[in-house]
Every structure is written in structure tokens, then in C-alpha cells.
Amino acid sequence: MKTIVPVPVSVSPSDQGYALTGTTIIQAESPEAVRVAETLAVGLRRATGFPLVVGPEPGGIRFTLGADPVLGAEGYRLVVDAAGVRITAGTEAGLFHGAQTLRQLLPPAADAGTTQPGPWPVPGGEVLDHPRFGYRGAMLDVARHFFPVAAVCRYIEQLARYKINHLHLHLTDDQGWRIAIAGWPRLTEHGARTEVDGGPGGYYTQSDYRSIVAHAAAHHITVVPEVDTPGHVNAALASYPELTEDGQAPELYTGIEVGFSTLSVHREVTYRFLDEVLAELAELTPGPYLHIGGDEAQSTTETDYQTFADRAVPLVGKHGKTAITWHELARTNPLADTILQFWGTSGDAPETIAAVKRGNKLIMSPANRTYLDQKYTEDTELGLKWAAYIEVADAYDWDPATYLADVDDSAILGVEAPLWSETITNTDAMDFLAYPRLPTIAEIAWSPKETHDWADFRARLATHGPRWERQGIAFHRSPDVPWAD
Ligand code: TNX
């Protein structure tokens, strides 16, 4: 049982294990348990070739829903002995996370996409588990390079394995607007036509977006859509010149500079635009959050930035959602329920710390620890390097509650790992940057602080390499990790 990532709250191994066979039944009675059992069965049938029937009769794997105050909204207990595997939780999300742990207890061959010979032992013992932070996120930038629905759905499946429960989609930037908005069709008819380096770009229809949201929901992941404002808007300005200060549409942009575009903060049409875009996004998005960006607004004057923030943040609330913004917006004194996503590289962040004192909560994404788009070392090929070189040990070696002075767990909603896409165009490239750092940040977000131990972590992480190989994940073979064969 010393293989689980993120490491659980407690693990007590025993030598009485269980093995899946061709007659193993997955027992589930409530609709919640049946849904989780079916999802697990689909995953395991491929590799085992077993029927793994789901039903109410006694079975070797059993999912039970039952109140248990220790477990909270997402916790679970898992017991493995000679009689079988029992997973209990107070919620469907808890059962789902327990099923992910069970997958990690099976041999790596269980992750293969084709039938494998087995055997299928599950080591004996008990796990008690629940998360440190309720928000465990990953961000994917689909604006710099566009990623089709299938690539996003594949990422969702990967996130779920490591108990990440929010997918932040960076849907708009200078290089492209990637979500169809019915009232503003040129955003995608024109503004989605290219991407970094002049590739074809692309966008999600509203039906595409709904299918991403549904796939995420089936994996207990909440989608957080971002439209970045008032900067990072060249694609919108190129599509609707009335949103610019001088009424002139700029050309589409395929470079990787930042900070050169801004919405006009003085024209009423800007706020009608944002209001209508947020209305459609709120309608398409069942989750509680809309992210409105706010980063690197270097072409917006300080007064204009303040004016814009004062009007933009309440528009999110008007549509029944909670606003998330990048931490720069802290200096505008936003409404206290606004969540700030911190992406700085040091604890020197007085405006963010002051906002926390006023009641704003944080999502921690310090760029020198959590940015999956930064290079591992100067010799690894993909990625940028403005924040840091981030090897696995660096991604692991920090604590969200000591990064900023006076910001402890109570002020932190959670942790998120952003994957910016200036240098990546396909799923192999996503894999290389995300693995092994995505599971590393997932452990920082889920596991209790007391479990933090590099030697233990790298040994557990090493056992995941063979799993990723079976899943077709092109990971970085970091020299920090003693990879298993
Ligand atoms: C900074 S971090 C940005 C993005 C870039 C990223 C590249 C942040 C909120 N803004 O516009 O893609 O660096 O690492």
C-alpha cells in the first residue's frame, strides 16, 4: 500500500490481501454507488478481460454510501482483506476517490488498454483518507494553442486519477477566443482562426463545451471557465473593434508577448459585452465559479484598471457565480467573496496578503512551484523558464500555508497547477510537462502537511512510471525519481 499518490491521511498495511478473478462481482446498491462501480468496472474490464458485473448481490468489491463525519465531503475508507475490498464514503465523490485509490493498488498492468494475463492482487490493509484542501485544480491554456475536446477529456481522466477536482480552462487570450458566444459570433468566426506560430486555432461550440463539462462531472471535476480581461484580449478586439479605445481592429496575433492589449474601460459597450459573455458562460457552467482574469494588464492605466475591476467583478455575482481573478486584482480592493489566484514567485506580495486580511480567499499557484509550463532544467526541451526551472523535487518542496506570511490553511481555498500552452501543441507535449509534476502538485493539494516527506514521496511516485507507460503517457523521466521497471 506504499504506492498511493496523493498519500492518504492514514494507511495500515496487513498481509491478508485479495485478488480479482473472473467471478468477482462489484457490489453496489445506491444509485451513487452503482455509478462509481460502473465507472470502475469500465476501466478494469479492458485490462482484466473479466465481466466484473455490477449489482446488489454480495461481491468481492463493495461500494457503500453511509454517513461518516470524519470523512467530510470527499473522504473515503478502504479496507482490503481476504474477503475482498470495501470502500465506504458519505458521498459519491468520496466513493469515486476511493475507487481511484483501488486502481493504484492493482498492478500497473491494470492500467493497460488491452487484455493482460494478470494475476490481479490487491494488497491487504486499511486506508482512511480525506483532502486537506477542497479546491484542487489544474488549468489548461486552450488559447495559445487550441486543444480539441478529445485532448481535454483525456486530461480530465488523468486529473481524476490524482483526485484533482477542478479544471480551469483558460478560454481566451491575445492569440485566440475559444468558446462560441451566441450574441457575439465574430469572437470565434474571426477571433479563433489562429494560434501561436500561426496554426489553425479552433474553438469549442457550446455543445462541445457542454460535453467537456459533462465528462468532467462524470469524473467529479468542476469546470472553471476563464475569460481573461481587461488585458489578454487581442482576439476579442480583432473581432469587435468597438471594444478598443480608438475603434481600430488590430490584426490577429500569433506571437507570445503579453501585456499589449486592453479593453476600452470607458465605453459602455465593454460592460455590455462582458455582461453578455458572462451570462452565456454562467448558463453553460454548472459549477460555482467564473474566472475573469485580471493578470498582466500592462496596457491598462492604474485608474482604468480600478474602474474596470469595480464594474467587472459584480457582473459575475449578477449571474449567480463567484468570481475568481488572478492576484493582481487584489490591489483594487475587490468584494470579499472574490477568490484570488496567486501566481507570484515569492512571499513578497503585500497586496495579496492585505486582501486576505479583508477576507478574500486564495488559490495558490506560485509560478516557481506549480507552473507546469516551466522547463524542468535548462536541458529539457519544452516550456518557458521565466519563473524557474522546476524539477520534481522543487514542485514538491513547498507548503501552501507558509509561502505567504499570515496566510494559513483557513485563507486557502486550494492549490492549482496551470499548464500554459505557448510551447505545446499536442497531448505528448502536455504529458511531458504534466508528468510527474501534476501528480506532485496533486499531493501538495490533497495530503496532510504532516505526511510531507520527500524520500517517501519519490519512492511512491516511482511506482507510477509503469502505470503511465501502460496509459500511453509520455512522461519526463526525472532523475529525481528512482523509476520502477
Ligand atoms: C504568465 S501567469 C501569464 C500567462 C503566460 C504565462 C507563461 C499569468 C496569470 N499570466 O499569460 O502564459 O506567464 O508562463
XYZ file of C-alpha atoms and ligand atoms in Angstrom:
499
model
C 0.000 0.000 0.000
C 3.063 2.276 -0.076
C 2.290 3.320 -3.613
C -0.655 5.699 -3.313
C -0.349 9.259 -4.695
C -1.541 11.556 -3.187
C -0.591 9.841 0.050
C -3.667 9.198 2.237
C -4.285 10.517 5.738
C -3.524 7.057 7.108
C -2.514 3.692 5.669
C -2.238 0.469 7.696
C -0.973 -2.440 5.586
C -1.706 -6.056 6.512
C -0.711 -9.303 4.829
C -4.257 -10.511 4.172
C -4.910 -9.318 0.626
C -7.463 -10.088 -2.053
C -7.254 -10.897 -5.756
C -9.730 -10.068 -8.534
C -10.895 -13.092 -10.511
C -13.223 -13.809 -13.383
C -16.111 -14.222 -10.936
C -15.549 -11.028 -8.908
C -18.758 -9.021 -8.576
C -18.775 -5.296 -7.799
C -21.461 -4.849 -5.190
C -23.366 -1.553 -5.178
C -26.902 -0.712 -4.134
C -27.496 3.058 -4.070
C -27.564 4.902 -7.418
C -24.404 6.792 -6.369
C -22.535 3.576 -5.602
C -23.746 1.992 -8.846
C -22.431 4.942 -10.886
C -18.989 4.751 -9.285
C -18.921 0.946 -9.571
C -19.800 1.093 -13.277
C -17.064 3.649 -13.982
C -14.508 1.487 -12.177
C -15.740 -1.641 -13.975
C -15.335 0.000 -17.404
C -11.720 0.828 -16.508
C -10.872 -2.625 -15.163
C -12.698 -4.752 -17.756
C -10.336 -3.577 -20.502
C -7.167 -4.882 -18.852
C -8.532 -7.888 -16.939
C -10.968 -9.133 -19.552
C -13.257 -10.077 -16.611
C -17.004 -9.348 -16.747
C -16.934 -7.567 -13.330
C -20.696 -7.473 -13.074
C -22.115 -4.601 -11.002
C -25.106 -5.497 -8.855
C -26.704 -5.715 -5.402
C -25.579 -9.287 -4.633
C -22.576 -9.844 -2.301
C -19.353 -9.089 -4.174
C -15.571 -9.070 -3.791
C -15.516 -5.285 -4.303
C -18.202 -3.396 -2.418
C -19.143 0.286 -2.508
C -21.309 1.561 0.344
C -22.675 5.032 0.941
C -23.073 5.885 4.624
C -22.766 8.939 6.863
C -19.335 9.249 8.487
C -18.461 12.674 9.943
C -14.707 12.025 9.817
C -14.766 11.768 6.035
C -16.279 15.149 5.076
C -17.463 15.892 1.543
C -14.822 13.862 -0.302
C -13.252 11.341 2.078
C -13.452 7.547 1.988
C -12.397 4.427 3.848
C -10.968 1.443 2.016
C -10.445 -1.969 3.622
C -8.809 -4.911 1.857
C -8.755 -8.377 3.427
C -9.200 -11.949 2.260
C -12.956 -11.368 1.881
C -12.483 -8.547 -0.580
C -12.290 -4.763 -0.976
C -14.772 -2.493 0.813
C -14.983 1.204 0.032
C -17.276 3.392 2.129
C -17.927 7.127 1.969
C -20.543 9.696 2.845
C -20.769 10.989 -0.729
C -20.470 9.810 -4.298
C -17.295 11.918 -4.669
C -15.770 10.046 -1.723
C -16.587 6.671 -3.281
C -15.087 7.892 -6.566
C -11.830 8.921 -4.891
C -11.748 5.544 -3.113
C -12.069 3.828 -6.497
C -9.050 5.791 -7.763
C -7.043 4.539 -4.791
C -8.098 0.971 -5.557
C -6.872 1.372 -9.148
C -3.456 2.386 -7.787
C -3.358 -0.715 -5.551
C -3.738 -3.055 -8.510
C -0.652 -3.985 -10.579
C 0.371 -1.475 -13.330
C -0.970 -3.911 -15.945
C -4.473 -2.941 -14.738
C -3.940 0.402 -16.491
C -3.383 -1.185 -19.895
C -5.859 -0.610 -22.697
C -5.799 -4.257 -23.831
C -6.358 -7.581 -22.053
C -3.424 -8.629 -19.871
C -2.682 -12.038 -18.288
C -2.942 -10.994 -14.623
C -2.919 -12.043 -11.768
C -4.738 -9.119 -10.086
C -3.737 -8.977 -6.421
C -4.784 -6.094 -4.139
C -2.548 -5.744 -1.057
C -4.276 -6.049 2.323
C -4.794 -3.207 4.756
C -6.849 -0.146 5.588
C -6.873 3.375 4.227
C -8.582 6.387 5.791
C -8.464 9.423 3.570
C -9.841 12.931 3.098
C -8.393 16.061 1.458
C -6.502 18.945 3.025
C -7.981 21.454 0.541
C -11.425 21.411 -1.078
C -10.194 23.031 -4.295
C -7.573 21.003 -6.137
C -7.167 22.400 -9.597
C -5.418 22.105 -12.907
C -5.521 24.834 -15.558
C -5.224 24.224 -19.273
C -4.496 27.125 -21.653
C -6.500 26.352 -24.801
C -5.973 29.882 -26.150
C -2.254 29.975 -27.041
C -2.668 26.624 -28.734
C -6.089 25.115 -29.177
C -6.697 21.585 -27.871
C -9.614 19.578 -29.246
C -12.356 18.152 -26.999
C -10.735 14.696 -27.010
C -7.450 16.076 -25.618
C -9.304 17.923 -22.867
C -11.317 14.805 -21.987
C -8.112 12.761 -21.825
C -6.636 15.343 -19.433
C -9.809 15.147 -17.306
C -9.331 11.375 -16.990
C -5.732 11.919 -15.918
C -6.692 14.565 -13.342
C -9.296 12.315 -11.750
C -6.690 9.615 -11.076
C -4.921 12.031 -8.735
C -8.097 13.338 -7.066
C -7.974 16.762 -8.707
C -11.498 18.180 -8.676
C -11.384 21.440 -10.679
C -10.414 22.041 -14.312
C -9.777 25.718 -15.056
C -9.994 26.362 -18.796
C -8.139 29.484 -19.940
C -10.531 30.041 -22.856
C -9.442 33.416 -24.208
C -6.207 35.272 -24.755
C -4.468 37.518 -27.293
C -3.961 34.614 -29.698
C -7.488 33.217 -29.720
C -11.039 33.222 -28.378
C -12.028 29.563 -27.940
C -15.662 29.482 -26.782
C -18.616 30.303 -29.042
C -20.775 33.119 -27.658
C -24.135 33.303 -29.452
C -24.568 37.071 -29.072
C -21.008 37.838 -30.252
C -20.361 35.374 -33.104
C -17.257 37.055 -34.546
C -15.319 36.169 -31.371
C -14.966 32.678 -32.787
C -15.716 33.246 -36.505
C -12.717 35.580 -36.632
C -11.019 35.537 -33.222
C -10.418 31.766 -33.130
C -8.813 31.455 -36.554
C -5.228 31.159 -35.466
C -2.898 30.447 -32.533
C 0.763 30.776 -31.533
C 3.042 30.301 -34.564
C 0.122 30.746 -36.952
C -1.501 27.319 -36.679
C -5.186 26.891 -37.484
C -6.527 27.555 -33.973
C -10.094 26.459 -33.319
C -12.849 26.821 -30.750
C -15.456 24.933 -28.765
C -19.064 25.178 -29.846
C -21.412 25.474 -26.898
C -22.248 21.825 -27.396
C -18.516 20.922 -27.300
C -18.192 22.881 -24.083
C -21.208 21.114 -22.580
C -19.654 17.757 -23.439
C -16.419 18.763 -21.676
C -18.446 19.846 -18.633
C -20.339 16.528 -18.664
C -17.152 14.449 -18.970
C -15.636 16.443 -16.117
C -18.766 15.956 -13.969
C -18.643 12.200 -14.566
C -15.126 12.357 -13.095
C -16.191 14.573 -10.160
C -14.427 17.562 -11.675
C -15.906 21.076 -11.789
C -15.076 23.203 -14.834
C -13.961 26.785 -14.121
C -14.106 28.842 -17.335
C -11.868 31.889 -17.681
C -12.305 34.858 -19.977
C -9.220 36.942 -19.360
C -9.858 40.719 -19.015
C -9.105 43.626 -19.296
C -5.767 42.596 -20.879
C -5.017 39.471 -22.944
C -7.909 40.439 -25.254
C -6.355 40.942 -28.697
C -8.524 38.225 -30.266
C -11.682 39.920 -28.959
C -10.510 43.366 -30.127
C -9.669 41.993 -33.572
C -13.223 40.632 -33.769
C -15.081 43.689 -32.374
C -13.212 46.987 -32.857
C -15.840 48.823 -30.759
C -14.173 47.225 -27.718
C -10.947 49.151 -28.382
C -10.164 52.679 -27.246
C -9.618 54.045 -30.776
C -12.148 51.913 -32.643
C -9.440 50.271 -34.805
C -9.373 46.491 -35.045
C -5.881 45.056 -34.510
C -4.560 42.123 -36.557
C -4.821 38.625 -35.128
C -1.710 37.792 -33.089
C 0.458 34.666 -33.208
C 3.444 35.631 -31.023
C 3.967 35.029 -27.307
C 4.376 38.530 -25.894
C 1.998 39.599 -23.122
C 0.631 42.897 -21.826
C -0.086 44.765 -25.084
C -3.893 44.644 -25.356
C -6.702 46.178 -23.298
C -10.451 46.537 -23.467
C -11.631 50.120 -23.529
C -12.768 50.778 -19.983
C -14.586 53.980 -20.962
C -17.065 52.605 -23.467
C -20.365 51.202 -22.183
C -20.229 48.511 -24.856
C -17.321 46.888 -22.965
C -19.553 46.177 -19.979
C -22.465 45.043 -22.133
C -20.017 42.686 -23.859
C -18.689 41.282 -20.601
C -22.176 41.011 -19.097
C -23.478 39.055 -22.100
C -20.436 36.784 -22.306
C -20.656 36.006 -18.574
C -24.408 35.399 -18.879
C -23.824 32.721 -21.531
C -20.900 31.176 -19.662
C -22.914 31.105 -16.419
C -25.711 29.345 -18.232
C -23.326 26.756 -19.722
C -21.405 26.149 -16.494
C -22.968 24.275 -13.564
C -20.019 24.977 -11.225
C -19.998 27.982 -8.881
C -17.052 29.912 -10.374
C -16.333 32.214 -13.312
C -12.725 33.394 -13.702
C -12.312 36.859 -15.228
C -8.505 37.017 -15.367
C -7.037 40.400 -14.491
C -3.358 39.464 -14.987
C -0.623 41.424 -16.723
C -2.860 44.361 -17.688
C 0.187 46.407 -18.612
C -1.655 48.428 -21.245
C -4.443 49.482 -18.888
C -3.647 52.529 -16.737
C -3.884 52.135 -12.992
C -7.082 54.242 -12.776
C -8.625 52.389 -15.685
C -7.794 49.035 -14.091
C -9.560 50.150 -10.925
C -12.593 51.405 -12.890
C -12.776 48.152 -14.804
C -12.425 45.926 -11.718
C -15.154 47.831 -9.868
C -17.595 47.125 -12.676
C -16.446 43.690 -13.849
C -16.351 41.769 -10.552
C -20.030 42.460 -9.645
C -21.125 41.204 -13.067
C -20.037 37.712 -12.018
C -22.243 37.892 -8.926
C -25.113 39.209 -11.031
C -25.089 35.880 -12.883
C -25.138 33.882 -9.679
C -21.467 32.903 -9.661
C -18.405 33.572 -7.514
C -15.577 35.479 -9.191
C -12.035 34.155 -9.384
C -9.320 36.522 -10.625
C -5.540 36.467 -10.825
C -3.970 38.030 -7.723
C -3.139 41.393 -9.340
C -6.772 42.339 -8.820
C -6.108 42.352 -5.037
C -4.957 45.960 -5.325
C -8.438 47.115 -6.417
C -9.985 46.014 -3.103
C -12.409 43.534 -4.709
C -15.563 42.259 -2.995
C -14.546 39.937 -0.155
C -16.079 36.860 -1.770
C -13.750 37.245 -4.781
C -11.202 34.442 -4.873
C -7.673 35.471 -5.850
C -5.385 33.090 -7.685
C -1.832 33.802 -6.563
C 0.807 33.203 -9.238
C 3.757 35.145 -7.790
C 7.200 33.676 -7.297
C 7.990 34.949 -3.796
C 6.332 35.743 -0.498
C 6.746 39.449 -1.198
C 3.083 40.032 -2.027
C 1.737 42.787 0.239
C -1.414 43.468 -1.804
C -2.443 39.816 -1.802
C -1.709 39.477 1.917
C -3.767 42.627 2.620
C -6.673 41.201 0.601
C -6.572 38.036 2.692
C -6.840 40.209 5.814
C -10.014 41.725 4.274
C -11.449 38.242 3.790
C -10.539 37.200 0.235
C -9.602 33.542 -0.122
C -6.698 32.311 -2.242
C -5.956 29.630 -4.766
C -2.222 29.006 -4.550
C -0.409 28.703 -7.892
C 3.065 30.078 -7.140
C 4.719 30.054 -10.550
C 8.089 28.724 -9.368
C 6.415 25.614 -7.882
C 3.136 24.869 -9.655
C 3.634 26.132 -13.227
C 3.658 23.032 -15.372
C 4.751 25.095 -18.388
C 8.151 25.917 -16.895
C 11.112 23.808 -18.018
C 12.382 21.065 -15.712
C 16.021 22.001 -16.369
C 17.857 24.072 -18.927
C 18.299 20.891 -20.953
C 14.670 19.803 -21.226
C 13.101 20.878 -24.467
C 9.558 22.128 -23.923
C 8.400 25.000 -21.773
C 9.302 28.527 -20.762
C 11.705 29.475 -17.998
C 10.779 32.937 -16.730
C 9.648 31.735 -13.282
C 12.126 28.930 -12.551
C 13.409 25.578 -13.646
C 11.077 23.230 -11.780
C 12.242 19.668 -11.265
C 10.027 17.236 -9.343
C 11.803 17.965 -6.063
C 11.097 21.703 -6.500
C 7.423 21.126 -7.278
C 7.214 19.055 -4.076
C 9.367 21.175 -1.763
C 6.924 23.844 -0.549
C 3.912 24.307 1.625
C 0.856 26.338 0.568
C 0.394 27.646 4.124
C 3.885 29.079 4.581
C 4.501 30.551 1.127
C 2.871 33.883 2.079
C 3.187 35.434 5.553
C -0.043 35.350 7.604
C -1.802 33.152 5.042
C -2.592 29.800 6.606
C -4.892 26.934 5.592
C -8.011 28.836 6.661
C -7.388 31.503 3.991
C -6.577 28.992 1.266
C -9.340 27.509 -0.831
C -6.837 25.274 -2.559
C -3.957 24.741 -4.944
C -3.861 24.749 -8.745
C -1.273 23.709 -11.342
C -1.537 25.787 -14.557
C -0.414 24.439 -17.929
C 0.170 27.393 -20.259
C 0.468 26.365 -23.877
C 2.857 28.718 -25.678
C 5.282 25.832 -26.355
C 2.957 22.834 -26.612
C 0.676 21.671 -29.401
C -0.326 18.065 -28.683
C -1.029 15.518 -25.945
C 2.520 14.103 -25.874
C 3.780 17.588 -25.068
C 1.060 18.044 -22.428
C 2.091 14.717 -20.880
C 5.773 15.611 -20.809
C 5.183 18.828 -18.875
C 2.410 17.479 -16.631
C 4.073 14.204 -15.605
C 5.403 13.851 -12.994
C 4.662 17.376 -11.764
C 0.864 17.217 -11.934
C 0.679 14.241 -9.509
C 3.227 16.081 -7.351
C 1.061 19.190 -7.020
C -1.973 16.939 -6.506
C -0.251 15.530 -3.417
C 0.518 19.046 -2.126
C -3.191 19.886 -2.520
C -4.695 16.686 -1.069
C -2.361 15.209 1.556
C -1.981 16.400 5.154
C 1.025 18.577 5.826
C 2.321 16.005 8.358
C 2.758 13.405 5.605
C 5.192 15.624 3.712
C 8.391 13.586 3.187
C 10.485 13.712 0.007
C 12.127 10.296 0.415
C 8.765 8.635 0.910
C 7.166 10.614 -1.945
C 9.806 9.860 -4.560
C 9.659 6.147 -3.736
C 5.862 6.110 -4.127
C 5.962 8.238 -7.286
C 8.499 5.853 -8.801
C 5.868 3.083 -8.832
C 3.643 5.218 -11.093
C 6.040 5.289 -14.054
C 4.978 1.801 -15.210
C 1.324 2.840 -14.831
C 1.857 5.890 -17.048
C 3.578 3.708 -19.626
C 0.523 1.420 -19.724
C -1.692 4.502 -20.137
C 0.396 5.811 -23.026
C 1.595 8.860 -21.098
C 4.869 10.303 -22.433
C 6.294 11.430 -19.060
C 9.564 13.135 -18.161
C 11.917 10.519 -16.656
C 13.141 12.879 -13.989
C 16.475 11.878 -12.440
C 14.946 12.906 -9.077
C 12.875 9.714 -9.077
C 14.118 6.067 -8.814
C 11.750 4.795 -11.525
C 10.477 1.224 -11.219
C 10.638 -1.040 -14.287
C 2.221 34.494 -17.285
S 0.679 33.635 -15.072
C 0.891 34.563 -17.668
C 0.468 33.917 -18.917
C 1.605 33.205 -19.591
C 2.466 32.533 -18.569
C 3.560 31.723 -19.166
C -0.345 34.559 -15.680
C -1.510 34.842 -14.891
N -0.114 35.067 -16.895
O -0.099 34.887 -19.761
O 1.065 32.261 -20.460
O 3.036 33.523 -17.755
O 4.285 31.061 -18.176
